[in-house]
Amino acid sequence: MEKENEKDYEKDFHPSNTMNPPTLLAPLPYLGLAVFCLGTVILARAAESTATLAIDATKPGPVINKNLYGQFSEHLGHCIYEGIWVGPDSPIPNTKGYRNDVLAALKTLAVPQLRWPGGCFADEYHWKDGIGPRETRPSMFNSHWGGVVENNHFGTHEFLDLCELLGIEPYVCLNVGSGTVQEAMEWVEYMTSPASSPMANMRRAHGRDQPWKVPYLAVGNESWGCGGNMTAAFYADNYKRYNTFIKNYVPGDANRIQRIACGPNEANYEWTETMMKNVPAHQMNGLALHYYTIPTGDWKKKGSATDFDEGQYAATLRHTLKMEELITKHSAIMDKYDPDKKVGLVVDEWGIWTDVEPGTNPGFLYQQNSLRDALLAAINLHLFQAHADRITMANIAQMVNVLQAMILTDKEKMIVTPTYHVFEMFKVHQGATALSLTLTTPDYVVGETKIPAVSASASRDAAGKIHVSLTNANPGTAITISAALTGVTAKSVSGRILTAPAVTAHNTFAAPHAVEPAKFEGAAMANGKLTINLPAKSVVMLTLE
Ligand code: AHR
């Protein structure tokens, strides 16, 4: 079953017949012993408040693709306008129109790749409206998100120049729903062709001589829903048609554009099956999966971002752990058709989706971000890393002012969220080699909800340092972890911790530092053994060297 008109009440102008019913998540059954990644991470039951960890550096796993740490920026609410782009004439300090505070925060985050222009917006976006002198660009109606008028001041040049400025790889979503193959083909030529060809020359006329590098293209977004309400078979045919006309204008394997097909919504396994059966692996580099965590499990009343009790906190994390099942089951289907894992699973929309902040436009999806969300982000990143053999990219939704944002802005003010801090702490995992890890954890139990209290991931970077990230979801109990290390020559351990007095804690414009990382003193190494006293409701990153 696909999503229902779950999001319609958010999308003031979204026709209700374009969405399918929401999937209410069944309670995640307790996994007495769950194998997370082909034996890489094993999770088992243990006595309360102690856990064991075994890291075997002699068994390196796959490289953790840096692209698991990707972001998403849609023309939605104040993500682009006010969040990233204020225009060169703004009194808010900016560089060529991009706000300086946001640029600096993103630089620190080492964002590997950025998805744009949507989301649902992508399938109504016509790129030629967003080039040329800004004052003459035609405007359009943003039918999905608040029914606002989009002035197209942020277009292809503004997006690709932003990526260039920050060293981010662009991930551009083509318009399949309301666009044409010709339009998509010309856009790719405009962006990437070095030739003296019509579109490349149009780009030059607009001030950009050299093509940009655009390594990733999505062929439509949510084509099963807001992107056209297609069947999987119809979309598969369309995918192949679009794919045929996406050309590589720069020769050489290193310059080949990676093509990402629209994949399943949540547990729509039939979609995955149809795509994998109908599209040969050499014709697609990735298949996109979308899954959002809804605190209540009910799209019509999702729950507050900051006002929730412990029952809802635990239920939220249980819902987020559904990601493990989705990855495993979609991967199993992919394995059947693509045993060599040529097609990546691309989780290009994920994160927590709560009710909007009171008094804000429901179509702008503006929500606060608490310590709960930091834990949720870390748990998902651990899952992605545990499946790094199949998952090649992921994009949290979204980067600024929308859903589980890294950054919130209010006119000239900017704050970073607890989720930002997790991405910043975890950036050491980007491009590192995953290490085999066996974890035995107590449960965290609230009423009917039972989830593993601890989650963890370990990697070794190019310099040989080992990074171990850990979460303790239990908000009331610290957990002592005894970690056995095999093949690790490191002598010392240092770390940082993200925690706060309550899981509802969050940063505000008045108190921007309520939740931020601090030095962690709770880990010690002796005789090749590592002991960690993992505080309640915390995310910890350790470095062993
Ligand atoms: O991220 C918000 C929206 O959620 C995106 O536009 C769409 O792809 C998804 O339904």
mmCIF file of N, CA and C in Angstrom, residues 118-181:
data_model
loop_
_atom_site.group_PDB
_atom_site.id
_atom_site.type_symbol
_atom_site.label_atom_id
_atom_site.label_comp_id
_atom_site.label_asym_id
_atom_site.label_seq_id
_atom_site.Cartn_x
_atom_site.Cartn_y
_atom_site.Cartn_z
ATOM 1 N N GLY A 118 13.563 19.553 -5.953
ATOM 2 C CA GLY A 118 12.547 18.899 -5.136
ATOM 3 C C GLY A 118 12.830 17.429 -5.199
ATOM 4 N N GLY A 119 12.001 16.632 -4.547
ATOM 5 C CA GLY A 119 10.690 16.814 -4.031
ATOM 6 C C GLY A 119 9.595 17.024 -5.096
ATOM 7 N N CYS A 120 8.400 17.107 -4.533
ATOM 8 C CA CYS A 120 7.232 17.298 -5.398
ATOM 9 C C CYS A 120 7.412 18.505 -6.315
ATOM 10 N N PHE A 121 8.139 19.507 -5.848
ATOM 11 C CA PHE A 121 8.334 20.708 -6.656
ATOM 12 C C PHE A 121 9.038 20.385 -7.980
ATOM 13 N N ALA A 122 9.915 19.391 -7.954
ATOM 14 C CA ALA A 122 10.736 19.096 -9.143
ATOM 15 C C ALA A 122 9.877 18.745 -10.352
ATOM 16 N N ASP A 123 8.746 18.095 -10.097
ATOM 17 C CA ASP A 123 7.925 17.639 -11.217
ATOM 18 C C ASP A 123 6.981 18.717 -11.742
ATOM 19 N N GLU A 124 7.130 19.923 -11.210
ATOM 20 C CA GLU A 124 6.419 21.042 -11.845
ATOM 21 C C GLU A 124 7.381 22.186 -12.177
ATOM 22 N N TYR A 125 8.666 21.899 -12.065
ATOM 23 C CA TYR A 125 9.688 22.922 -12.287
ATOM 24 C C TYR A 125 10.156 22.908 -13.749
ATOM 25 N N HIS A 126 10.151 24.082 -14.348
ATOM 26 C CA HIS A 126 10.624 24.202 -15.735
ATOM 27 C C HIS A 126 11.880 25.070 -15.724
ATOM 28 N N TRP A 127 13.000 24.415 -15.971
ATOM 29 C CA TRP A 127 14.290 25.029 -15.692
ATOM 30 C C TRP A 127 14.549 26.301 -16.489
ATOM 31 N N LYS A 128 13.956 26.402 -17.673
ATOM 32 C CA LYS A 128 14.246 27.600 -18.487
ATOM 33 C C LYS A 128 13.662 28.863 -17.854
ATOM 34 N N ASP A 129 12.699 28.684 -16.931
ATOM 35 C CA ASP A 129 12.156 29.849 -16.219
ATOM 36 C C ASP A 129 13.144 30.382 -15.180
ATOM 37 N N GLY A 130 14.166 29.603 -14.877
ATOM 38 C CA GLY A 130 15.080 29.970 -13.797
ATOM 39 C C GLY A 130 16.470 30.327 -14.293
ATOM 40 N N ILE A 131 16.583 30.819 -15.512
ATOM 41 C CA ILE A 131 17.890 31.280 -16.020
ATOM 42 C C ILE A 131 17.728 32.694 -16.586
ATOM 43 N N GLY A 132 18.838 33.352 -16.848
ATOM 44 C CA GLY A 132 18.788 34.709 -17.404
ATOM 45 C C GLY A 132 18.644 35.747 -16.304
ATOM 46 N N PRO A 133 18.516 37.027 -16.703
ATOM 47 C CA PRO A 133 18.425 38.096 -15.701
ATOM 48 C C PRO A 133 17.269 37.841 -14.736
ATOM 49 N N ARG A 134 17.544 37.950 -13.446
ATOM 50 C CA ARG A 134 16.517 37.558 -12.456
ATOM 51 C C ARG A 134 15.237 38.363 -12.586
ATOM 52 N N GLU A 135 15.407 39.662 -12.893
ATOM 53 C CA GLU A 135 14.208 40.515 -12.892
ATOM 54 C C GLU A 135 13.257 40.180 -14.054
ATOM 55 N N THR A 136 13.767 39.458 -15.042
ATOM 56 C CA THR A 136 12.864 39.122 -16.164
ATOM 57 C C THR A 136 12.407 37.660 -16.139
ATOM 58 N N ARG A 137 12.816 36.933 -15.123
ATOM 59 C CA ARG A 137 12.404 35.516 -15.078
ATOM 60 C C ARG A 137 10.901 35.421 -14.772
ATOM 61 N N PRO A 138 10.197 34.566 -15.488
ATOM 62 C CA PRO A 138 8.765 34.420 -15.200
ATOM 63 C C PRO A 138 8.554 33.771 -13.831
ATOM 64 N N SER A 139 7.447 34.084 -13.212
ATOM 65 C CA SER A 139 7.161 33.440 -11.930
ATOM 66 C C SER A 139 6.228 32.248 -12.171
ATOM 67 N N MET A 140 6.034 31.471 -11.143
ATOM 68 C CA MET A 140 5.161 30.292 -11.245
ATOM 69 C C MET A 140 4.450 30.086 -9.918
ATOM 70 N N PHE A 141 3.432 29.267 -9.949
ATOM 71 C CA PHE A 141 2.655 28.964 -8.756
ATOM 72 C C PHE A 141 3.199 27.672 -8.146
ATOM 73 N N ASN A 142 3.607 27.734 -6.884
ATOM 74 C CA ASN A 142 4.126 26.531 -6.227
ATOM 75 C C ASN A 142 2.939 25.764 -5.642
ATOM 76 N N SER A 143 2.394 24.874 -6.433
ATOM 77 C CA SER A 143 1.098 24.259 -6.101
ATOM 78 C C SER A 143 1.192 23.295 -4.925
ATOM 79 N N HIS A 144 2.369 22.763 -4.667
ATOM 80 C CA HIS A 144 2.481 21.789 -3.582
ATOM 81 C C HIS A 144 2.667 22.446 -2.225
ATOM 82 N N TRP A 145 3.408 23.527 -2.219
ATOM 83 C CA TRP A 145 3.913 24.012 -0.939
ATOM 84 C C TRP A 145 3.439 25.422 -0.622
ATOM 85 N N GLY A 146 2.245 25.479 -0.036
ATOM 86 C CA GLY A 146 1.731 26.746 0.479
ATOM 87 C C GLY A 146 1.106 27.629 -0.571
ATOM 88 N N GLY A 147 1.099 27.188 -1.824
ATOM 89 C CA GLY A 147 0.470 27.968 -2.885
ATOM 90 C C GLY A 147 1.096 29.335 -3.061
ATOM 91 N N VAL A 148 2.386 29.436 -2.795
ATOM 92 C CA VAL A 148 3.060 30.728 -2.950
ATOM 93 C C VAL A 148 3.521 30.910 -4.397
ATOM 94 N N VAL A 149 3.822 32.158 -4.729
ATOM 95 C CA VAL A 149 4.335 32.422 -6.077
ATOM 96 C C VAL A 149 5.862 32.372 -6.022
ATOM 97 N N GLU A 150 6.392 31.529 -6.859
ATOM 98 C CA GLU A 150 7.847 31.319 -6.949
ATOM 99 C C GLU A 150 8.377 32.291 -8.007
ATOM 100 N N ASN A 151 9.361 33.110 -7.629
ATOM 101 C CA ASN A 151 9.837 34.089 -8.616
ATOM 102 C C ASN A 151 11.015 33.577 -9.458
ATOM 103 N N ASN A 152 11.426 32.366 -9.203
ATOM 104 C CA ASN A 152 12.502 31.745 -9.986
ATOM 105 C C ASN A 152 13.853 32.463 -9.876
ATOM 106 N N HIS A 153 14.020 33.249 -8.811
ATOM 107 C CA HIS A 153 15.314 33.931 -8.653
ATOM 108 C C HIS A 153 16.440 32.958 -8.299
ATOM 109 N N PHE A 154 16.079 31.838 -7.739
ATOM 110 C CA PHE A 154 17.075 30.799 -7.466
ATOM 111 C C PHE A 154 16.857 29.710 -8.516
ATOM 112 N N GLY A 155 17.781 29.612 -9.444
ATOM 113 C CA GLY A 155 17.634 28.651 -10.540
ATOM 114 C C GLY A 155 18.905 27.834 -10.707
ATOM 115 N N THR A 156 19.093 27.349 -11.925
ATOM 116 C CA THR A 156 20.217 26.445 -12.206
ATOM 117 C C THR A 156 21.572 27.053 -11.823
ATOM 118 N N HIS A 157 21.816 28.308 -12.240
ATOM 119 C CA HIS A 157 23.121 28.922 -11.931
ATOM 120 C C HIS A 157 23.297 29.083 -10.429
ATOM 121 N N GLU A 158 22.222 29.549 -9.765
ATOM 122 C CA GLU A 158 22.340 29.801 -8.329
ATOM 123 C C GLU A 158 22.601 28.491 -7.578
ATOM 124 N N PHE A 159 21.932 27.415 -8.007
ATOM 125 C CA PHE A 159 22.132 26.140 -7.313
ATOM 126 C C PHE A 159 23.529 25.586 -7.570
ATOM 127 N N LEU A 160 23.909 25.539 -8.836
ATOM 128 C CA LEU A 160 25.195 24.909 -9.151
ATOM 129 C C LEU A 160 26.375 25.753 -8.660
ATOM 130 N N ASP A 161 26.217 27.063 -8.661
ATOM 131 C CA ASP A 161 27.287 27.909 -8.109
ATOM 132 C C ASP A 161 27.405 27.709 -6.597
ATOM 133 N N LEU A 162 26.270 27.519 -5.928
ATOM 134 C CA LEU A 162 26.305 27.248 -4.480
ATOM 135 C C LEU A 162 27.093 25.969 -4.209
ATOM 136 N N CYS A 163 26.798 24.944 -4.999
ATOM 137 C CA CYS A 163 27.507 23.676 -4.816
ATOM 138 C C CYS A 163 29.006 23.863 -5.037
ATOM 139 N N GLU A 164 29.321 24.623 -6.079
ATOM 140 C CA GLU A 164 30.736 24.843 -6.392
ATOM 141 C C GLU A 164 31.440 25.583 -5.253
ATOM 142 N N LEU A 165 30.742 26.584 -4.726
ATOM 143 C CA LEU A 165 31.292 27.398 -3.634
ATOM 144 C C LEU A 165 31.614 26.547 -2.414
ATOM 145 N N LEU A 166 30.779 25.538 -2.158
ATOM 146 C CA LEU A 166 30.935 24.739 -0.944
ATOM 147 C C LEU A 166 31.577 23.372 -1.204
ATOM 148 N N GLY A 167 31.944 23.119 -2.461
ATOM 149 C CA GLY A 167 32.553 21.818 -2.773
ATOM 150 C C GLY A 167 31.566 20.674 -2.615
ATOM 151 N N ILE A 168 30.299 20.936 -2.925
ATOM 152 C CA ILE A 168 29.244 19.921 -2.821
ATOM 153 C C ILE A 168 28.960 19.360 -4.214
ATOM 154 N N GLU A 169 28.694 18.053 -4.312
ATOM 155 C CA GLU A 169 28.302 17.488 -5.607
ATOM 156 C C GLU A 169 26.793 17.656 -5.807
ATOM 157 N N PRO A 170 26.398 18.251 -6.941
ATOM 158 C CA PRO A 170 24.970 18.465 -7.173
ATOM 159 C C PRO A 170 24.229 17.194 -7.556
ATOM 160 N N TYR A 171 23.031 17.077 -7.045
ATOM 161 C CA TYR A 171 22.132 15.960 -7.357
ATOM 162 C C TYR A 171 20.822 16.613 -7.820
ATOM 163 N N VAL A 172 20.627 16.644 -9.140
ATOM 164 C CA VAL A 172 19.517 17.401 -9.733
ATOM 165 C C VAL A 172 18.378 16.455 -10.108
ATOM 166 N N CYS A 173 17.175 16.830 -9.728
ATOM 167 C CA CYS A 173 16.001 16.003 -10.027
ATOM 168 C C CYS A 173 15.280 16.547 -11.262
ATOM 169 N N LEU A 174 15.167 15.718 -12.278
ATOM 170 C CA LEU A 174 14.512 16.119 -13.522
ATOM 171 C C LEU A 174 12.992 16.070 -13.386
ATOM 172 N N ASN A 175 12.333 16.873 -14.210
ATOM 173 C CA ASN A 175 10.875 16.926 -14.210
ATOM 174 C C ASN A 175 10.327 15.874 -15.175
ATOM 175 N N VAL A 176 9.804 14.803 -14.619
ATOM 176 C CA VAL A 176 9.185 13.756 -15.445
ATOM 177 C C VAL A 176 7.667 13.929 -15.449
ATOM 178 N N GLY A 177 7.132 14.370 -14.304
ATOM 179 C CA GLY A 177 5.679 14.443 -14.140
ATOM 180 C C GLY A 177 4.993 15.402 -15.098
ATOM 181 N N SER A 178 5.503 16.644 -15.190
ATOM 182 C CA SER A 178 4.841 17.620 -16.062
ATOM 183 C C SER A 178 5.791 18.165 -17.122
ATOM 184 N N GLY A 179 6.972 17.560 -17.205
ATOM 185 C CA GLY A 179 7.954 18.023 -18.189
ATOM 186 C C GLY A 179 7.992 17.111 -19.401
ATOM 187 N N THR A 180 9.013 17.319 -20.205
ATOM 188 C CA THR A 180 9.166 16.484 -21.408
ATOM 189 C C THR A 180 10.588 15.934 -21.451
ATOM 190 N N VAL A 181 10.753 14.915 -22.270
ATOM 191 C CA VAL A 181 12.096 14.357 -22.458
ATOM 192 C C VAL A 181 13.011 15.421 -23.060
#
